[in-house]
XYZ file of C-alpha atoms in Angstrom:
557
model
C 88.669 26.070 80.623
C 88.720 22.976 78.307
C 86.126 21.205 81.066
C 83.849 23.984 80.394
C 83.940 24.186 76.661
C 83.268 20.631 76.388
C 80.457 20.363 78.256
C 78.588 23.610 76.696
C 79.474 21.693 73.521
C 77.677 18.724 74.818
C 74.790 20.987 76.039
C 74.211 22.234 72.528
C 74.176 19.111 71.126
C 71.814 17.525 73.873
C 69.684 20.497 72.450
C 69.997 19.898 68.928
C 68.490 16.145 69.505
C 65.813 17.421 71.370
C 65.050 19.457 68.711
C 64.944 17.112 66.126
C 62.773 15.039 68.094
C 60.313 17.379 69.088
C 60.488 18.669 65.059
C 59.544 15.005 64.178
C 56.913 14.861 65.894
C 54.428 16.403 63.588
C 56.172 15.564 59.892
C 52.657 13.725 58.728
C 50.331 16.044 60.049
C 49.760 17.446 56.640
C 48.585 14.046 55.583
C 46.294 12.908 58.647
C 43.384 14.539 57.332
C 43.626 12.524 53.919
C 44.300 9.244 55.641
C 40.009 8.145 55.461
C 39.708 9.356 52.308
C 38.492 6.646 49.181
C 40.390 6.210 45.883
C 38.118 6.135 42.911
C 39.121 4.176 39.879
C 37.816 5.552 36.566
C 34.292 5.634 35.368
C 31.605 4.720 32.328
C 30.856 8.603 31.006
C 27.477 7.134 29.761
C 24.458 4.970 30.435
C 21.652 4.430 27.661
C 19.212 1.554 27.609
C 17.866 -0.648 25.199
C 14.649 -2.293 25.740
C 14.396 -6.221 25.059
C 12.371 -8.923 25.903
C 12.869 -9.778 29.491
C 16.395 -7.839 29.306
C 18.053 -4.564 28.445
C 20.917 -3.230 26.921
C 23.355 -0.574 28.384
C 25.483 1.702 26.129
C 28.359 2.417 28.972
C 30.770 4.698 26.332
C 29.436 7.910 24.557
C 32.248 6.465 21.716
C 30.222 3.551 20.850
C 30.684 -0.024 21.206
C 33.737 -1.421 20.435
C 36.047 -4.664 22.207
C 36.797 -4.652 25.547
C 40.740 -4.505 24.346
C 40.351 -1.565 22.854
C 38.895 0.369 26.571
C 41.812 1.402 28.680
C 40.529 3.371 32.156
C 43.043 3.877 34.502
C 43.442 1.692 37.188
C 39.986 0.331 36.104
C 39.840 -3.479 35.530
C 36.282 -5.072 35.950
C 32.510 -4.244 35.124
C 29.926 -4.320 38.096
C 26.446 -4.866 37.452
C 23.764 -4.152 40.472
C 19.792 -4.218 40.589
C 17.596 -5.310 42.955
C 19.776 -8.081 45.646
C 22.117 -9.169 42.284
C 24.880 -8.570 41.437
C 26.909 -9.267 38.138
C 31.202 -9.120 38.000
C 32.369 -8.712 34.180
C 36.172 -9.272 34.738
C 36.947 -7.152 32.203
C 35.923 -3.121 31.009
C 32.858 -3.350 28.543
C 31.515 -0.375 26.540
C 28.047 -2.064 26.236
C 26.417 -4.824 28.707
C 23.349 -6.975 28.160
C 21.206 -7.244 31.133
C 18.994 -10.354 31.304
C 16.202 -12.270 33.032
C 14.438 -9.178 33.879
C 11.199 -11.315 34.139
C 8.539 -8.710 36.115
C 7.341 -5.908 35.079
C 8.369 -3.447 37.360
C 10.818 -0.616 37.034
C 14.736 -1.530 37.957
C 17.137 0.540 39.095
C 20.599 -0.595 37.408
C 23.551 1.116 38.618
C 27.414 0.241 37.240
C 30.520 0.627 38.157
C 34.067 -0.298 37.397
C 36.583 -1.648 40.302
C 40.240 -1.603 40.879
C 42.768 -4.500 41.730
C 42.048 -2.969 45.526
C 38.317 -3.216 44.922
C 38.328 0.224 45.074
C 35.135 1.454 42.958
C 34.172 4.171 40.214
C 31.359 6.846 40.866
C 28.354 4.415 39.315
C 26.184 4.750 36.287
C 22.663 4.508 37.471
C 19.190 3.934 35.210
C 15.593 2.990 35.592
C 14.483 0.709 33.245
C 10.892 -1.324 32.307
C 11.562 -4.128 30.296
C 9.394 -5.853 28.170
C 8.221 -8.894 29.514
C 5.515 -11.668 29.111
C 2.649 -9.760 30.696
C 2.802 -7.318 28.043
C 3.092 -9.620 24.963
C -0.174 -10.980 26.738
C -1.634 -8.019 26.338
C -1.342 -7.675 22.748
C -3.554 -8.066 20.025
C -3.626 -8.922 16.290
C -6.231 -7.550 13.599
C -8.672 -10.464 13.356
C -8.571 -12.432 9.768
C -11.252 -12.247 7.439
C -13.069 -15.841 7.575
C -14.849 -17.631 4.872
C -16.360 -21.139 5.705
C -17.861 -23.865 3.778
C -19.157 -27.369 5.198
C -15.699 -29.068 4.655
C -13.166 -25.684 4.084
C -12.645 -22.819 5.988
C -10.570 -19.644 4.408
C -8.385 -17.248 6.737
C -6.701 -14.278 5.063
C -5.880 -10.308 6.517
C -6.693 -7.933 4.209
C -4.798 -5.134 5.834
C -1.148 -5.375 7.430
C -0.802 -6.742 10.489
C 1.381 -4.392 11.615
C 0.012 -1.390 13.765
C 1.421 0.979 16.245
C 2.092 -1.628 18.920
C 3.970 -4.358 16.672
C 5.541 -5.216 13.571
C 4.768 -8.406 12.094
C 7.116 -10.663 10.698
C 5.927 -13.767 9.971
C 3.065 -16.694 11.078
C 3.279 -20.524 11.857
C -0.352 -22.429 12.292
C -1.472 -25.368 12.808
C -4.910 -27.638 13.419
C -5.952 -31.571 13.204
C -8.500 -31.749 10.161
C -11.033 -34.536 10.135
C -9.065 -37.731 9.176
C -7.008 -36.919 12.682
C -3.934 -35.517 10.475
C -1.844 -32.274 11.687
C -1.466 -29.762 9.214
C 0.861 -27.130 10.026
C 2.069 -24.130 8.005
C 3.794 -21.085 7.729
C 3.138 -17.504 6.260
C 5.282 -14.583 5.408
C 3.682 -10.920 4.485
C 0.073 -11.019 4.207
C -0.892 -14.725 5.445
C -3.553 -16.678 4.036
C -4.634 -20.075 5.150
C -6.700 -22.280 2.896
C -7.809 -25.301 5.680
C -9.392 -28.370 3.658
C -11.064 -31.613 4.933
C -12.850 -30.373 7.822
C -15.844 -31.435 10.015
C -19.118 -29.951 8.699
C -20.835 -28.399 11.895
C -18.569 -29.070 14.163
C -15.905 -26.163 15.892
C -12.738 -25.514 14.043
C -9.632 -25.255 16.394
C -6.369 -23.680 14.741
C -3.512 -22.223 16.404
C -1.879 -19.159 14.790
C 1.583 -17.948 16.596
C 2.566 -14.863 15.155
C 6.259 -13.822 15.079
C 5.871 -9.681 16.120
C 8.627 -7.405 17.112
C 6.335 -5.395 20.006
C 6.902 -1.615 20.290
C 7.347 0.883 23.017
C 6.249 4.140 22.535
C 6.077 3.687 18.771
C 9.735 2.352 18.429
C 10.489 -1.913 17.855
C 12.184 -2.983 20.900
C 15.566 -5.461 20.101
C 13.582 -9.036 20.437
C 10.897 -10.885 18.264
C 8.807 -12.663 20.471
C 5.575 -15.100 20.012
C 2.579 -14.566 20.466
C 0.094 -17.516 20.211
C -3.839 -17.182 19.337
C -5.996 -19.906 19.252
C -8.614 -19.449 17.180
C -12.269 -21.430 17.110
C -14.620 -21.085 14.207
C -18.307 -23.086 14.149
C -18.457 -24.175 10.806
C -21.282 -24.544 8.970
C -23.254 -27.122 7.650
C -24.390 -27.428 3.701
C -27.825 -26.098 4.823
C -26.548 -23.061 6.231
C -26.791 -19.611 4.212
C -23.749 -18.105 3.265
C -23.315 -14.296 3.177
C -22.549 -13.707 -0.641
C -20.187 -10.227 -1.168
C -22.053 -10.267 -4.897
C -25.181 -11.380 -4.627
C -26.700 -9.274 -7.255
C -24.154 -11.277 -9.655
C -24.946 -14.627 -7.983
C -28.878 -14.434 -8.535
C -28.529 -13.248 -11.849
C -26.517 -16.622 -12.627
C -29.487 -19.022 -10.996
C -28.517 -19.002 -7.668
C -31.503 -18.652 -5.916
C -30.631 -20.432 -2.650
C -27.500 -19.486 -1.359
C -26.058 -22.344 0.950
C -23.458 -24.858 -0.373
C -26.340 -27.531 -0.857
C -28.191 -25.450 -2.935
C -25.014 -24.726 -5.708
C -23.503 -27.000 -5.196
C -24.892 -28.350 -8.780
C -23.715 -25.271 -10.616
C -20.931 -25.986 -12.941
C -20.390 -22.616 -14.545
C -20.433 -18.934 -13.482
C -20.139 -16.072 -15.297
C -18.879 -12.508 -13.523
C -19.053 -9.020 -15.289
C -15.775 -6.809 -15.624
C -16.755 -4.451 -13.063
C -17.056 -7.134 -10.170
C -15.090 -6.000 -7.212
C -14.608 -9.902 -5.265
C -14.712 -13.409 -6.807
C -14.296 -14.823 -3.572
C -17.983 -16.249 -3.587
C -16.525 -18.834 -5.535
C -15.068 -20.607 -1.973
C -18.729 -21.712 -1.971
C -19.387 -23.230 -4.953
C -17.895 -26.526 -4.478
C -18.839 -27.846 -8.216
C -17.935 -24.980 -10.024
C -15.488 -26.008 -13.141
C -15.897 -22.798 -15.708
C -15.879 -18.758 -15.062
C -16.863 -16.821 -17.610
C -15.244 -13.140 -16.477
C -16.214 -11.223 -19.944
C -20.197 -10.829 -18.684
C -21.239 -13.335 -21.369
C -25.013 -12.748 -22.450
C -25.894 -12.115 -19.120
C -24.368 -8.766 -17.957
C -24.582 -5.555 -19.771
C -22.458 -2.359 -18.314
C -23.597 -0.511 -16.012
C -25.157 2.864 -16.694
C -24.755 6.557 -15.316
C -27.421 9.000 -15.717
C -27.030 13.101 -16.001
C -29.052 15.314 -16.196
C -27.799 19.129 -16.111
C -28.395 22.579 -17.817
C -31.388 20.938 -19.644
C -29.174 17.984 -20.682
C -30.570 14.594 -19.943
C -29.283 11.424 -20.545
C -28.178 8.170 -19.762
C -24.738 6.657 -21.044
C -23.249 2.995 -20.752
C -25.711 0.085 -21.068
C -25.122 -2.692 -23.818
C -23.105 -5.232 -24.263
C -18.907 -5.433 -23.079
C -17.062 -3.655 -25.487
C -12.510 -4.599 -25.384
C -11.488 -1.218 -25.217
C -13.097 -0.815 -21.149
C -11.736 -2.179 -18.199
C -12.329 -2.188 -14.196
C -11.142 1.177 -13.122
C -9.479 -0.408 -10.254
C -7.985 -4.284 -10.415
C -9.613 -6.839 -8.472
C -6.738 -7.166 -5.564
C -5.183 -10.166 -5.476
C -6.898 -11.506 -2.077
C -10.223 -10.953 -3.702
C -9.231 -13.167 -6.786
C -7.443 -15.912 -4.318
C -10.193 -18.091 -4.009
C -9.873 -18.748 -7.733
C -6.536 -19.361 -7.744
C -7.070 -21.805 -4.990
C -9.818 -23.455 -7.478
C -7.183 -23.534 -10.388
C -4.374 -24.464 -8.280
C -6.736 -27.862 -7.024
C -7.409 -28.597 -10.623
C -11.225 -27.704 -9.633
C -11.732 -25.076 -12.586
C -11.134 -26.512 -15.949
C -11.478 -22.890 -17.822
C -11.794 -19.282 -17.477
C -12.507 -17.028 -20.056
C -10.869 -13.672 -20.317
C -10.421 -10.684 -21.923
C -6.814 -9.301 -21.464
C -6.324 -6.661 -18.979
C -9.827 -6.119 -18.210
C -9.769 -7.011 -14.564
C -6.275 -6.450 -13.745
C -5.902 -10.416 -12.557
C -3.493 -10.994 -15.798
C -0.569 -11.904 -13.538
C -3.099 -14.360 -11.368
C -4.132 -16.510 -14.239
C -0.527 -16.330 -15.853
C 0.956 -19.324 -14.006
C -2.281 -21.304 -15.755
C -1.722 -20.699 -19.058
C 0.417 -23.609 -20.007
C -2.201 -26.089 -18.556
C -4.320 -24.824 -21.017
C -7.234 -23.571 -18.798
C -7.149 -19.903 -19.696
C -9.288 -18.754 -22.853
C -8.298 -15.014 -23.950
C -10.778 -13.801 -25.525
C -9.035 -12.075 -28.917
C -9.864 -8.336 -29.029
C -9.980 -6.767 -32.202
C -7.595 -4.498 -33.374
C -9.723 -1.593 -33.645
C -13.098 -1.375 -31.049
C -15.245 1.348 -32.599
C -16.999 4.231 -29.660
C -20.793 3.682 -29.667
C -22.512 6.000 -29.095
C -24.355 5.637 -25.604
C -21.397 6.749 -24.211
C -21.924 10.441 -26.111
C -22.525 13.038 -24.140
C -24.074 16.789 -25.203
C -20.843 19.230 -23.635
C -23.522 21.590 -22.251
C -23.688 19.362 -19.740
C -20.365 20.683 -18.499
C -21.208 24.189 -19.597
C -24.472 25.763 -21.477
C -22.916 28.454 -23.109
C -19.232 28.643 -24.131
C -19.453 24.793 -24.806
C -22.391 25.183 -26.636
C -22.943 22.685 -30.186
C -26.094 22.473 -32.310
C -25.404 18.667 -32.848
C -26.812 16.376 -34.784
C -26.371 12.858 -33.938
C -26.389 10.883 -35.747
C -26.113 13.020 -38.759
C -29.050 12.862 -41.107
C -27.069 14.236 -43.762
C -23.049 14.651 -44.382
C -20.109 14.693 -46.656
C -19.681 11.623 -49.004
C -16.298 9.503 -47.698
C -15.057 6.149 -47.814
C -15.967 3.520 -44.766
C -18.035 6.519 -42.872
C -19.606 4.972 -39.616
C -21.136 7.200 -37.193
C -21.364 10.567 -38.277
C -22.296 13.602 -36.003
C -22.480 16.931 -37.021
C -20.931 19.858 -34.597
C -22.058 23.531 -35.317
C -20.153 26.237 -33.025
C -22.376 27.808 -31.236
C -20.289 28.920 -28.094
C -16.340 29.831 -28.436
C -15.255 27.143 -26.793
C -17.807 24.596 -28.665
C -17.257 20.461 -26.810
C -18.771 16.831 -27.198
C -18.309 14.298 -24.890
C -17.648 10.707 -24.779
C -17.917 9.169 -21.314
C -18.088 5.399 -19.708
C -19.788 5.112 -16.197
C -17.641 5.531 -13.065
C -17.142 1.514 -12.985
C -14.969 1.946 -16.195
C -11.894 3.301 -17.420
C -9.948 2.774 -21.098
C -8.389 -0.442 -21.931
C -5.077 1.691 -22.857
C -2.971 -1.797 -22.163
C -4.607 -2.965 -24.991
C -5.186 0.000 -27.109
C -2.752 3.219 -27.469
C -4.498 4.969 -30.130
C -7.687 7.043 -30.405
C -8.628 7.480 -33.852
C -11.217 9.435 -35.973
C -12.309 11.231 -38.766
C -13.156 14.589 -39.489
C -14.271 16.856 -42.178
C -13.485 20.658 -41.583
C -15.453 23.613 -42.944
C -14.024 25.881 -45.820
C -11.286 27.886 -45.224
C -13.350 31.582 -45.543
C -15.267 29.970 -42.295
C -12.120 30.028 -40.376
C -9.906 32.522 -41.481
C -8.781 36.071 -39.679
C -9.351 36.234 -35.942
C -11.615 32.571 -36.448
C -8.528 31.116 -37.509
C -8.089 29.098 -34.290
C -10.738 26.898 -35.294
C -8.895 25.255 -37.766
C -7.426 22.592 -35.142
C -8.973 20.650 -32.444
C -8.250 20.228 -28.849
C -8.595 16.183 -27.666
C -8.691 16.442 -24.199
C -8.728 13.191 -21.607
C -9.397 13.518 -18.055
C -11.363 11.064 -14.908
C -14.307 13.172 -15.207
C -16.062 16.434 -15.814
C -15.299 19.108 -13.655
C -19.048 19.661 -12.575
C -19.267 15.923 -12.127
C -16.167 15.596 -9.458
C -17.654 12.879 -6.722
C -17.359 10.383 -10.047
C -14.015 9.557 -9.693
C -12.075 8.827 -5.933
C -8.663 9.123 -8.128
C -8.305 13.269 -8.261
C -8.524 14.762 -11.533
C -5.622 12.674 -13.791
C -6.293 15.116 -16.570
C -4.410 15.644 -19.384
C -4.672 18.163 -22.295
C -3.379 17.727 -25.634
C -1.561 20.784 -27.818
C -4.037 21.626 -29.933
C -1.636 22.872 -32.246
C -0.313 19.624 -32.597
C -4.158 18.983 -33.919
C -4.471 21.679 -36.584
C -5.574 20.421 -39.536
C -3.572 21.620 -42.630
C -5.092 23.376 -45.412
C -4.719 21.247 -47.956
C -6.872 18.733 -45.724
C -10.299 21.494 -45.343
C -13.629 19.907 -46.331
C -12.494 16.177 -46.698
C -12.266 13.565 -44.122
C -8.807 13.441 -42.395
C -7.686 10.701 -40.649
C -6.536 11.814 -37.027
C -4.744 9.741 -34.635
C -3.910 10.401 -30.805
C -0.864 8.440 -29.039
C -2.548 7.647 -25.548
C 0.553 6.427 -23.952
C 0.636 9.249 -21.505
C -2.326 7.754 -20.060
C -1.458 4.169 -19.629
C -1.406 4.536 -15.449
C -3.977 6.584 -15.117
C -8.011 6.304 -14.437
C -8.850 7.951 -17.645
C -12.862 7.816 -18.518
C -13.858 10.504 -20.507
C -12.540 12.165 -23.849
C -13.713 16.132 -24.304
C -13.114 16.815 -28.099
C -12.926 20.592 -28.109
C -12.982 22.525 -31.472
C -10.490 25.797 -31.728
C -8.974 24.914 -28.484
C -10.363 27.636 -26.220
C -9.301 30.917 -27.708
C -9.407 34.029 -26.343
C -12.252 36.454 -29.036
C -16.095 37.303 -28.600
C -17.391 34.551 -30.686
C -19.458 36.098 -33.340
C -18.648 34.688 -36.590
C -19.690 35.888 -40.014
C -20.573 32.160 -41.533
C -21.502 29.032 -39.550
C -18.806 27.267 -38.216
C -19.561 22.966 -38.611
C -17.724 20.159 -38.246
C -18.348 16.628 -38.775
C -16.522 13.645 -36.952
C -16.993 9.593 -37.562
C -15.431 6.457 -37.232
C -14.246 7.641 -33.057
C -12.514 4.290 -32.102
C -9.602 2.890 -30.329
C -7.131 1.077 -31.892
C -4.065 -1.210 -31.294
């Protein structure tokens, strides 16, 4: 019985192996299907490009840029870069990578990637990029320069910015061999100029300008300056050539009746009138040693006719008077060549009246050599009277005066010059004085407008005519029927004419007035409009006559 126990025992456990084996045998199979499967390190979560000059930059990290110590991925440990057949290892995580010796201009298709210590990679970053490259700075092109040449000088300046929608300029080297076999070079910042001296009369010019230029794409700078070079040939003349005078009205009237460097090259003086818009004839007067900018006894103002609502006349004329100037400055390149001259010692004196061209700063630096004559302005420059204008001009019936000027007869006073008479005949009753569109007040120089005026008796302007016991002084660019004058907008500005109400105690005698003209200083201010009662609101109908006489209108320091 024990025989038989033991060998069921040994039956069951014979079974029991064979179990275990045959259980065994499929312990992996949930793994098997896994077993070809690839294990991908972390990835870059961005890729942005930069576009550079034969390169690019990639922005790998939404986060930024920041050190590659500071960038902890996983497993991740180095930076692939691949385009085209390269390939670029980083051995380290990067949040930013600069891509380089992209030299065609094509489109590349970058992809990166990070790796493991198995060389087991990330899901890549891919972009197409065009970088910038030579072809296109080829392509490029610079405004041309304004040229001036003379038989032994040439001039090169850029009268607008060189920067446009395709570049931004930075800066300018040059350089060319001048007739003695010397190399000048040079080099330019903001608007260049180049002054080139002692060169071959008649014979081509050759200078090279290389321009330092950030190019653009699509409107925005890419990350590189580059160079782009321009040679540059210019025939130069000889001293029987013409030249092409920007104010030859003003040349002729000073002699010059043959206008090639031979033929002034005699003339040792020139005089220019305030209102000239260029002095850079003077490149071709290669004797010149005095400039007479006041208009001398050669140049009158210039004139402006009206005629409107039967009123016709023509103002301006005569000679310069200190309290007008140039309504705009001469800019600074068209006043270079003269501070070339000056600079070379070449013009011994200029004569000036303060602030009248707006070149003050320009002759500045010359003062101390003693080669700048200001002409001394009086302290007070009295308003004649072509530049008075009838108000019906402007309007025939509310600005409406019976005026007499000048007065034939009017109150006795002390020091009366230039009397006019005003009688009201529309409400709003207006005289003008106006300079011609070429002009505006010499306010640097002169703050104050001053007059006199004698008021009517009190019974003239009393009850509802009570207004007219004040004036309104009003100062604007020009008059509104008159608005292609002035380029500037309408810089008006009105006075209080309470603030110009002339006190009782002050009726029928002359009454100094005086009018601060700060507010004005920056502005093209041309014309004055002296209204009487400042505008009020009645039907004008008075009882009595209502006159007014003014004199002595004249600015004043």
């Amino acid at each position: 019985m024990k025989k038989i126990s033991s060998k069921i025992g040994s039956y069951f456990f014979m079974f029991g192996v064979l179990a275990a084996m045959f259980s065994c045998k499929g312990m992996y199979d949930n793994i098997e299907p896994y077993s070809n499967e690839v294990v991908y390190p972390a990835k870059y979560d961005t890729i942005v490009s930069k576009i550079g000059y034969e390169r690019v930059e990639l922005d790998l990290m939404k986060a930024g840029r920041f050190p590659s110590s500071q960038i902890s991925m996983g497993k991740s440990s180095k930076t692939i870069v691949e385009y085209d057949d390269k390939q670029i290892v980083i051995d380290s995580l990067v949040s930013w990578v600069n891509v380089v010796n992209l030299t065609q201009p094509k489109l590349y298709r970058i992809k990166v990637y990070t790796i493991d210590e198995f060389n087991n990679k990330s899901v890549p970053q891919t972009i197409a990029v065009i970088p910038y490259t030579k072809g296109d700075v080829d392509n490029l092109v610079v405004a041309s320069p304004r040229i001036l040449t003379s038989p032994s000088a040439a001039v090169l300046d850029w009268t607008t910015s060189l920067s446009s929608i395709l570049l931004d300029y930075n800066s300018m080297k040059y350089e060319y061999t001048d007739k003695s076999g010397t190399k000048v070079t040079g080099y330019k910042e903001g608007n260049p100029r180049i002054f080139a001296a002692n060169l071959n009369a008649g014979q081509p010019f050759n200078i090279q300008l290389t321009y330092n230029i950030v190019p653009k794409v699509n409107g925005k700078p890419i990350l590189d300056s580059v160079q782009l070079v321009s040679p540059l040939t210019i025939n130069m003349p000889t001293g029987s050539t013409p030249f092409n005078a920007a104010e030859r009205d003003i040349l002729a009237a000073n002699g010059v009746t043959t206008f090639t460097a031979d033929g002034v090259a005699s003339i040792k003086k020139l005089t220019f009138p305030v209102h000239t818009n260029t002095l850079q004839d003077l490149f071709y007067f290669s004797g010149v040693e005095e400039l007479d900018l006041t208009g001398g006894d050669i140049f009158d103002l210039k004139t402006q006719a009206y005629n409107r609502n039967s009123i016709s006349k023509t103002i301006g004329g005569g000679d310069y008077l200190p309290f007008i100037r140039k309504v705009t400055p001469i800019t600074d390149a068209n006043a270079q060549t003269m501070v070339d001259l000056l600079t070379l010692g070449l013009i011994k004196k200029v004569k000036y009246v303060p602030n009248s061209m707006g070149i003050d700063h320009l002759l500045q630096p010359f003062e101390a050599a003693g080669v700048i004559e200001y002409v001394t302005v009086p302290n007070e420059s009295l308003i004649p009277m072509n530049f008075f204008l009838d108000g019906k001009i402007q309007d025939a019936n509310s600005w409406a005066l019976d005026l007499v000027n000048p007065a034939t007869s009017y109150p006795a006073g002390t020091g009366i010059v230039n009397p006019i008479k005003a009688t009201m005949k529309g409400k709003n009753g207006t005289f003008v004085f106006v300079l011609p569109k070429e002009y505006r007040f010499n306010l640097p120089e002169y703050r104050f407008l001053k007059f006199k005026v004698y008021s009517p008796a009190k019974s003239a302007i009393s009850g509802v005519y009570a207004p007219y016991q004040r004036l309104w002084p009003r100062f604007m660019n020009y008059l509104w029927a008159f608005n292609t004058e002035s380029t500037f907008g309408q810089e008006l500005w009105n006075t209080n004419a309470n603030d110009y109400k002339i006190a009782d105690e002050n009726l029928q005698k002359w009454t100094d007035v005086t009018i601060d003209l700060n507010t004005l200083m920056n502005r093209h201010t041309r014309v004055i409009a002296m209204n009487i009662g400042g505008e009020p609101s009645l039907t004008f109908n008075p009882p009595a006559e209502i006159t007014y006489y003014f004199a002595n209108f004249r600015f004043s320091k």
